[in-house]
Coordinates of N, CA and C in Angstrom, one line a residue:
S766 N -7.4 -33.0 -18.5 CA -8.2 -32.3 -19.4 C -8.5 -30.9 -18.9
R767 N -9.0 -30.1 -19.8 CA -9.3 -28.7 -19.5 C -10.4 -28.5 -18.5
A768 N -11.4 -29.3 -18.6 CA -12.5 -29.3 -17.6 C -12.1 -29.6 -16.2
K769 N -11.2 -30.6 -16.1 CA -10.7 -31.1 -14.8 C -9.8 -29.9 -14.2
T770 N -9.0 -29.3 -15.0 CA -8.1 -28.2 -14.6 C -9.0 -27.0 -14.1
C771 N -10.1 -26.7 -14.8 CA -11.0 -25.7 -14.3 C -11.7 -26.0 -13.0
R772 N -12.1 -27.3 -12.8 CA -12.7 -27.7 -11.6 C -11.7 -27.5 -10.4
E773 N -10.4 -28.0 -10.7 CA -9.3 -27.9 -9.7 C -9.1 -26.4 -9.3
N774 N -9.1 -25.5 -10.3 CA -8.9 -24.1 -10.1 C -10.0 -23.5 -9.2
R775 N -11.2 -23.9 -9.5 CA -12.4 -23.4 -8.7 C -12.3 -23.9 -7.3
R776 N -11.9 -25.1 -7.1 CA -11.8 -25.7 -5.7 C -10.7 -24.9 -4.9
V777 N -9.6 -24.6 -5.6 CA -8.5 -23.8 -4.9 C -9.0 -22.4 -4.6
T778 N -9.7 -21.8 -5.6 CA -10.2 -20.5 -5.4 C -11.2 -20.4 -4.2
M779 N -12.0 -21.4 -4.1 CA -13.0 -21.5 -3.0 C -12.3 -21.7 -1.7
R780 N -11.2 -22.5 -1.6 CA -10.5 -22.7 -0.4 C -9.8 -21.3 0.0
V781 N -9.2 -20.7 -0.9 CA -8.6 -19.4 -0.6 C -9.6 -18.4 -0.1
A782 N -10.7 -18.3 -0.8 CA -11.8 -17.4 -0.4 C -12.3 -17.7 1.0
A783 N -12.4 -19.0 1.4 CA -12.9 -19.4 2.7 C -11.8 -19.0 3.8
I784 N -10.6 -19.0 3.4 CA -9.5 -18.6 4.3 C -9.5 -17.1 4.5
L785 N -9.6 -16.4 3.4 CA -9.5 -14.9 3.4 C -10.7 -14.2 3.8
L786 N -11.9 -14.8 3.7 CA -13.1 -14.1 4.0 C -13.2 -13.5 5.4
P787 N -12.8 -14.3 6.5 CA -12.9 -13.7 7.8 C -11.9 -12.5 8.0
A788 N -10.7 -12.6 7.4 CA -9.8 -11.4 7.5 C -10.4 -10.2 6.7
T789 N -11.0 -10.5 5.6 CA -11.6 -9.4 4.8 C -12.7 -8.7 5.6
V790 N -13.6 -9.5 6.2 CA -14.7 -9.0 7.0 C -14.2 -8.2 8.2
S791 N -13.2 -8.7 8.8 CA -12.6 -8.0 10.0 C -12.0 -6.7 9.6
A792 N -11.3 -6.7 8.4 CA -10.6 -5.4 8.0 C -11.7 -4.4 7.6
L793 N -12.8 -4.8 6.9 CA -13.8 -3.9 6.6 C -14.5 -3.3 7.8
A794 N -14.7 -4.2 8.8 CA -15.4 -3.7 10.1 C -14.5 -2.7 10.8
A795 N -13.2 -2.9 10.8 CA -12.3 -2.0 11.4 C -12.2 -0.7 10.7
L796 N -12.4 -0.7 9.4 CA -12.3 0.5 8.6 C -13.6 1.3 8.6
T797 N -14.7 0.7 8.9 CA -16.0 1.4 8.8 C -16.0 2.5 9.9
G798 N -16.3 3.7 9.4 CA -16.3 4.8 10.3 C -15.0 5.6 10.3
T799 N -13.9 5.0 9.7 CA -12.6 5.7 9.5 C -12.7 6.5 8.2
T800 N -12.5 7.8 8.4 CA -12.7 8.7 7.2 C -11.4 9.3 6.7
V801 N -11.3 9.6 5.5 CA -10.2 10.3 4.8 C -10.7 11.4 4.0
A802 N -9.9 12.5 3.8 CA -10.3 13.7 3.1 C -9.9 13.6 1.6
P803 N -10.8 13.8 0.7 CA -10.4 13.8 -0.7 C -9.5 15.0 -1.0
L804 N -8.4 14.8 -1.7 CA -7.5 15.8 -2.0 C -8.2 16.9 -2.9
K805 N -9.1 16.5 -3.7 CA -9.8 17.5 -4.5 C -10.9 18.3 -3.8
G806 N -11.0 18.0 -2.5 CA -12.0 18.7 -1.7 C -13.3 17.9 -1.6
G807 N -14.2 18.3 -0.8 CA -15.5 17.6 -0.6 C -15.6 17.0 0.8
A808 N -16.7 16.3 0.9 CA -16.9 15.6 2.2 C -16.0 14.4 2.5
P809 N -15.6 14.2 3.7 CA -14.8 13.0 4.1 C -15.4 11.7 3.6
V810 N -14.6 10.8 3.2 CA -15.0 9.5 2.7 C -14.8 8.4 3.7
D811 N -15.8 7.6 3.9 CA -15.6 6.4 4.8 C -14.8 5.3 4.1
V812 N -13.7 4.9 4.6 CA -12.8 4.0 4.0 C -13.5 2.6 3.9
G813 N -14.3 2.2 4.9 CA -15.0 1.0 4.9 C -16.0 0.9 3.8
A814 N -16.7 2.0 3.6 CA -17.7 2.1 2.5 C -17.0 2.1 1.1
L815 N -15.8 2.7 1.0 CA -15.1 2.7 -0.2 C -14.7 1.3 -0.6
L816 N -14.2 0.5 0.4 CA -13.8 -0.8 0.1 C -15.0 -1.8 -0.1
A817 N -16.1 -1.5 0.5 CA -17.3 -2.3 0.3 C -18.1 -2.0 -0.9
A818 N -17.7 -1.0 -1.7 CA -18.4 -0.6 -2.9 C -18.6 -1.8 -3.8
P819 N -19.8 -1.9 -4.5 CA -20.1 -3.0 -5.3 C -19.3 -3.1 -6.6
T820 N -18.4 -2.1 -6.8 CA -17.6 -2.1 -8.0 C -16.2 -2.6 -7.6
K821 N -15.4 -2.9 -8.7 CA -14.0 -3.4 -8.5 C -13.1 -2.2 -8.2
Q822 N -12.5 -2.2 -7.0 CA -11.7 -1.0 -6.6 C -10.3 -1.5 -6.2
C823 N -9.3 -0.6 -6.5 CA -7.9 -0.8 -6.0 C -7.7 0.4 -5.1
V824 N -7.5 0.0 -3.8 CA -7.2 1.0 -2.8 C -5.8 0.8 -2.2
I825 N -5.0 1.8 -2.4 CA -3.6 1.7 -1.9 C -3.5 2.5 -0.6
F826 N -3.0 1.8 0.5 CA -2.8 2.5 1.7 C -1.3 2.9 1.7
G827 N -1.1 4.1 1.3 CA 0.3 4.7 1.3 C 0.8 5.1 2.6
T828 N 2.1 5.5 2.6 CA 2.7 6.0 3.8 C 2.8 7.5 3.7
Y829 N 3.8 8.1 4.1 CA 4.0 9.6 4.0 C 4.2 10.0 2.6
A830 N 3.8 11.2 2.2 CA 3.9 11.6 0.8 C 5.3 11.6 0.3
A831 N 6.3 11.7 1.1 CA 7.7 11.7 0.6 C 8.4 10.4 0.8
D832 N 7.7 9.4 1.3 CA 8.3 8.1 1.5 C 8.4 7.3 0.2
F833 N 9.5 6.6 0.1 CA 9.8 5.8 -1.1 C 8.7 4.9 -1.4
N834 N 8.1 4.2 -0.4 CA 7.0 3.3 -0.7 C 5.8 4.0 -1.3
A835 N 5.4 5.1 -0.7 CA 4.3 5.8 -1.3 C 4.6 6.3 -2.7
I836 N 5.8 6.8 -2.9 CA 6.2 7.3 -4.2 C 6.1 6.1 -5.3
E837 N 6.7 5.0 -4.9 CA 6.7 3.9 -5.8 C 5.3 3.4 -6.1
Y838 N 4.4 3.3 -5.1 CA 3.0 2.8 -5.3 C 2.3 3.8 -6.2
A839 N 2.5 5.1 -6.0 CA 1.8 6.1 -6.9 C 2.3 6.0 -8.3
Q840 N 3.6 5.8 -8.5 CA 4.2 5.6 -9.8 C 3.6 4.3 -10.5
R841 N 3.5 3.3 -9.7 CA 3.0 2.0 -10.3 C 1.5 2.2 -10.6
A842 N 0.8 2.8 -9.7 CA -0.7 3.0 -10.0 C -0.8 3.8 -11.3
R843 N -0.1 4.9 -11.5 CA -0.1 5.7 -12.7 C 0.2 4.9 -13.9
H844 N 1.3 4.1 -13.8 CA 1.7 3.3 -15.0 C 0.7 2.2 -15.3
Y845 N 0.2 1.5 -14.3 CA -0.7 0.3 -14.6 C -2.1 0.7 -14.7
L846 N -2.5 2.0 -14.6 CA -3.9 2.4 -14.6 C -4.6 1.9 -15.9
P847 N -4.0 2.1 -17.1 CA -4.7 1.6 -18.3 C -5.0 0.1 -18.2
K848 N -4.0 -0.7 -17.7 CA -4.2 -2.1 -17.7 C -5.3 -2.5 -16.6
M849 N -5.3 -1.8 -15.5 CA -6.3 -2.0 -14.5 C -7.7 -1.7 -15.1
R850 N -7.8 -0.6 -15.8 CA -9.1 -0.3 -16.4 C -9.5 -1.4 -17.4
A851 N -8.6 -1.9 -18.2 CA -8.9 -2.9 -19.1 C -9.3 -4.2 -18.5
K852 N -8.9 -4.4 -17.2 CA -9.3 -5.6 -16.5 C -10.5 -5.4 -15.7
G853 N -11.2 -4.2 -15.8 CA -12.4 -4.0 -15.1 C -12.4 -3.3 -13.8
V854 N -11.2 -2.8 -13.4 CA -11.1 -2.0 -12.2 C -11.8 -0.6 -12.4
D855 N -12.8 -0.4 -11.6 CA -13.5 0.9 -11.8 C -12.9 2.1 -11.2
G856 N -12.2 1.9 -10.1 CA -11.6 3.0 -9.4 C -10.3 2.7 -8.7
V857 N -9.4 3.6 -8.8 CA -8.1 3.5 -8.1 C -7.9 4.6 -7.1
S858 N -7.7 4.3 -5.9 CA -7.5 5.3 -4.8 C -6.2 5.1 -4.1
L859 N -5.6 6.3 -3.7 CA -4.4 6.3 -3.0 C -4.6 7.1 -1.7
I860 N -4.4 6.5 -0.6 CA -4.5 7.1 0.7 C -3.1 7.5 1.2
L861 N -2.8 8.7 1.4 CA -1.5 9.2 1.9 C -1.6 9.7 3.3
N862 N -0.7 9.4 4.1 CA -0.6 9.9 5.5 C 0.0 11.3 5.4
A863 N -0.7 12.2 4.9 CA -0.2 13.6 4.6 C -1.3 14.6 4.7
E864 N -0.8 15.8 4.9 CA -1.7 17.0 4.8 C -1.9 17.2 3.3
P865 N -3.0 17.9 3.0 CA -3.3 18.2 1.6 C -2.2 18.8 0.8
A866 N -1.5 19.8 1.4 CA -0.4 20.5 0.6 C 0.7 19.5 0.2
A867 N 1.1 18.6 1.1 CA 2.1 17.6 0.9 C 1.6 16.6 -0.2
A868 N 0.3 16.1 -0.1 CA -0.2 15.2 -1.0 C -0.3 15.8 -2.4
A869 N -0.7 17.1 -2.5 CA -0.8 17.8 -3.8 C 0.6 17.9 -4.4
K870 N 1.6 18.2 -3.6 CA 3.0 18.3 -4.1 C 3.5 17.0 -4.6
A871 N 3.2 15.9 -3.9 CA 3.6 14.6 -4.3 C 3.0 14.3 -5.7
C872 N 1.7 14.5 -5.8 CA 1.0 14.2 -7.1 C 1.6 15.1 -8.2
E873 N 1.9 16.3 -7.9 CA 2.4 17.2 -9.0 C 3.8 16.6 -9.4
L874 N 4.7 16.3 -8.5 CA 6.0 15.8 -8.8 C 6.0 14.4 -9.5
L875 N 5.0 13.6 -9.1 CA 4.9 12.2 -9.7 C 4.1 12.1 -10.9
G876 N 3.4 13.2 -11.3 CA 2.5 13.2 -12.5 C 1.3 12.4 -12.2
V877 N 0.8 12.3 -11.0 CA -0.5 11.6 -10.7 C -1.6 12.6 -10.9
D878 N -2.5 12.2 -11.8 CA -3.7 13.0 -12.2 C -4.8 12.6 -11.2
A879 N -5.2 13.6 -10.4 CA -6.2 13.4 -9.3 C -7.6 13.1 -9.9
D880 N -7.7 13.3 -11.3 CA -9.0 13.0 -11.9 C -9.0 11.5 -12.3
E881 N -7.8 10.9 -12.4 CA -7.7 9.5 -12.8 C -7.6 8.6 -11.5
I882 N -6.8 9.0 -10.6 CA -6.5 8.3 -9.4 C -7.0 9.2 -8.2
S883 N -8.0 8.7 -7.5 CA -8.5 9.4 -6.3 C -7.5 9.4 -5.2
V884 N -7.1 10.6 -4.8 CA -6.1 10.8 -3.8 C -6.8 11.3 -2.5
F885 N -6.5 10.6 -1.4 CA -7.1 10.9 -0.1 C -6.0 11.3 0.9
C886 N -6.3 12.2 1.8 CA -5.4 12.6 2.8 C -5.8 12.1 4.2
D887 N -4.8 11.5 4.8 CA -5.1 10.9 6.2 C -3.9 11.3 7.0
P888 N -3.8 12.6 7.5 CA -2.6 13.0 8.2 C -2.2 12.3 9.4
T889 N -3.2 11.7 10.1 CA -2.9 10.9 11.3 C -2.5 9.5 11.1
G890 N -2.8 9.0 9.9 CA -2.5 7.6 9.6 C -3.6 6.6 10.1
A891 N -4.7 7.2 10.5 CA -5.8 6.4 11.1 C -6.3 5.2 10.3
A892 N -6.4 5.4 9.0 CA -6.9 4.4 8.1 C -5.9 3.2 8.0
G893 N -4.6 3.5 7.9 CA -3.6 2.5 7.8 C -3.5 1.7 9.1
R894 N -3.6 2.4 10.2 CA -3.6 1.7 11.5 C -4.8 0.8 11.6
A895 N -6.0 1.3 11.2 CA -7.2 0.5 11.3 C -7.2 -0.7 10.4
F896 N -6.5 -0.6 9.3 CA -6.3 -1.7 8.3 C -5.3 -2.7 8.8
G897 N -4.4 -2.3 9.7 CA -3.4 -3.2 10.3 C -2.0 -3.0 9.7
C898 N -1.8 -1.9 9.0 CA -0.5 -1.7 8.5 C 0.5 -1.5 9.7
S899 N 1.7 -2.0 9.5 CA 2.7 -1.9 10.5 C 3.2 -0.5 10.6
R900 N 3.5 -0.1 11.8 CA 4.0 1.3 12.1 C 5.5 1.2 12.4
G901 N 6.1 0.1 12.2 CA 7.5 0.0 12.4 C 7.9 -0.5 13.8
W902 N 9.1 -0.5 14.1 CA 9.6 -1.0 15.4 C 9.5 0.1 16.5
L903 N 8.8 -0.3 17.6 CA 8.6 0.6 18.7 C 8.1 2.0 18.3
P904 N 7.0 2.1 17.6 CA 6.5 3.4 17.1 C 6.1 4.4 18.2
D905 N 5.7 3.9 19.3 CA 5.3 4.8 20.4 C 6.2 4.9 21.6
E906 N 7.4 4.4 21.4 CA 8.4 4.3 22.5 C 9.4 5.4 22.3
D907 N 9.8 6.1 23.4 CA 10.9 7.0 23.3 C 12.2 6.5 24.0
A908 N 12.1 5.3 24.6 CA 13.2 4.7 25.3 C 13.2 3.2 25.1
L909 N 14.4 2.6 25.1 CA 14.5 1.2 25.1 C 14.7 0.6 26.5
F910 N 14.0 -0.3 26.9 CA 14.0 -0.9 28.2 C 13.7 0.2 29.3
D911 N 12.9 1.2 28.9 CA 12.5 2.3 29.8 C 13.7 3.1 30.3
S912 N 14.9 2.9 29.8 CA 16.0 3.7 30.3 C 17.0 4.2 29.2
I913 N 17.0 3.6 28.1 CA 18.0 4.0 27.1 C 17.2 4.9 26.1
P914 N 17.6 6.2 25.9 CA 16.8 7.0 25.0 C 16.9 6.5 23.6
L915 N 15.8 6.6 22.9 CA 15.7 6.0 21.5 C 15.0 7.1 20.6
N916 N 15.7 7.6 19.7 CA 15.1 8.6 18.8 C 14.7 7.9 17.5
A917 N 14.2 8.7 16.5 CA 13.8 8.1 15.2 C 14.9 7.4 14.5
Y918 N 16.1 7.9 14.6 CA 17.2 7.3 13.9 C 17.6 6.0 14.5
G919 N 17.5 5.9 15.8 CA 17.7 4.6 16.4 C 16.7 3.5 16.0
K920 N 15.4 4.0 15.9 CA 14.3 3.1 15.5 C 14.6 2.7 14.0
L921 N 15.0 3.6 13.2 CA 15.3 3.2 11.8 C 16.4 2.2 11.7
F922 N 17.5 2.4 12.5 CA 18.6 1.5 12.5 C 18.1 0.1 12.9
G923 N 17.2 0.0 13.9 CA 16.7 -1.2 14.4 C 15.9 -1.9 13.3
M924 N 15.1 -1.1 12.6 CA 14.3 -1.7 11.5 C 15.2 -2.2 10.4
L925 N 16.3 -1.5 10.1 CA 17.2 -2.0 9.1 C 17.8 -3.4 9.4
L926 N 17.9 -3.6 10.8 CA 18.4 -4.9 11.2 C 17.3 -5.9 11.2
G927 N 16.1 -5.5 10.9 CA 15.0 -6.5 10.8 C 14.1 -6.5 12.0
L928 N 14.3 -5.6 13.0 CA 13.4 -5.5 14.1 C 12.1 -4.8 13.8
G929 N 11.0 -5.5 14.0 CA 9.7 -4.9 13.8 C 9.1 -5.1 12.4
A930 N 10.0 -5.2 11.4 CA 9.6 -5.5 10.0 C 10.8 -6.3 9.4
W931 N 10.6 -7.6 9.5 CA 11.7 -8.5 9.1 C 12.1 -8.4 7.6
A932 N 11.3 -7.9 6.8 CA 11.6 -7.8 5.3 C 12.2 -6.5 4.9
T933 N 12.4 -5.6 5.9 CA 12.9 -4.2 5.5 C 14.2 -4.2 4.8
L934 N 15.2 -4.9 5.3 CA 16.5 -4.8 4.7 C 16.5 -5.5 3.3
P935 N 16.0 -6.7 3.1 CA 16.0 -7.2 1.7 C 15.2 -6.3 0.7
A936 N 14.1 -5.7 1.2 CA 13.4 -4.8 0.3 C 14.2 -3.5 0.0
V937 N 14.9 -3.0 0.9 CA 15.8 -1.8 0.7 C 16.9 -2.2 -0.3
I938 N 17.5 -3.3 -0.1 CA 18.6 -3.7 -1.0 C 18.1 -4.0 -2.4
G939 N 16.9 -4.6 -2.5 CA 16.3 -4.8 -3.8 C 15.9 -3.5 -4.5
G940 N 15.6 -2.5 -3.7 CA 15.3 -1.2 -4.3 C 16.5 -0.6 -4.9
Y941 N 17.7 -0.8 -4.3 CA 18.9 -0.2 -4.8 C 19.5 -1.0 -6.0
I942 N 19.4 -2.3 -5.9 CA 20.0 -3.1 -7.0 C 19.0 -3.5 -8.1
G943 N 17.7 -3.4 -7.8 CA 16.7 -3.8 -8.8 C 16.5 -5.3 -8.8
N944 N 15.6 -5.7 -9.7 CA 15.3 -7.1 -9.9 C 15.9 -7.6 -11.2
P945 N 17.0 -8.3 -11.2 CA 17.6 -8.7 -12.5 C 16.8 -9.8 -13.2
F946 N 15.8 -10.4 -12.5 CA 15.1 -11.5 -13.1 C 13.8 -11.1 -13.8
R947 N 13.3 -9.9 -13.5 CA 12.1 -9.5 -14.1 C 12.1 -8.0 -14.4
G948 N 11.7 -7.5 -15.5 CA 11.7 -6.1 -15.9 C 10.6 -5.4 -15.1
Q949 N 10.9 -4.1 -14.8 CA 9.9 -3.3 -14.1 C 9.6 -2.1 -15.0
P950 N 8.7 -2.2 -15.9 CA 8.4 -1.1 -16.9 C 7.9 0.2 -16.2
W951 N 7.3 0.1 -15.0 CA 6.9 1.3 -14.4 C 8.0 2.2 -14.0
I952 N 9.2 1.6 -13.7 CA 10.4 2.4 -13.4 C 10.8 3.3 -14.5
E953 N 10.9 2.7 -15.7 CA 11.3 3.4 -16.9 C 10.2 4.5 -17.2
D954 N 9.0 4.2 -17.0 CA 7.9 5.2 -17.2 C 8.0 6.4 -16.2
A955 N 8.5 6.1 -15.0 CA 8.6 7.1 -14.0 C 9.8 8.0 -14.2
I956 N 10.8 7.5 -14.9 CA 12.0 8.3 -15.2 C 11.8 9.2 -16.3

């Protein structure tokens, strides 16, 4: 019956919430005091306070302004903004690991309206690190086994093989060939 299904759904929701609550509290604690600069100017914003706001927020921790992931998330946010608003999302924020000039150029090229989507600059990537975002394979190492020189291209090659981020290669291949099983309307909108 419908009432039984609703009770089951509530039980599952409560179990999921009980599992995720400690991780959420830990992430908020790590982000409290980490600030990002609004692209539109003004005082720095505490990311922990942004996430703890009593309103429904969508906060995207982007990568570099010219990175495919950041570009795709910005395009998706722009495309789905009306649907998010209809579902009660009060604010959408995009944090980019970029200087203001690079973030502004990305917004210009992608058609992101900074009045609709709050864009924040985090040139050092401090917010993403505090949130626990992966920095890739051996992000702070210049050598492999302390003797073999390793530059950025070597690290990228290692990541393509799945080192440090096991899902990199399937995601890259999926980006090139697309998903034949489900339409992605945000892509057509971005073109």
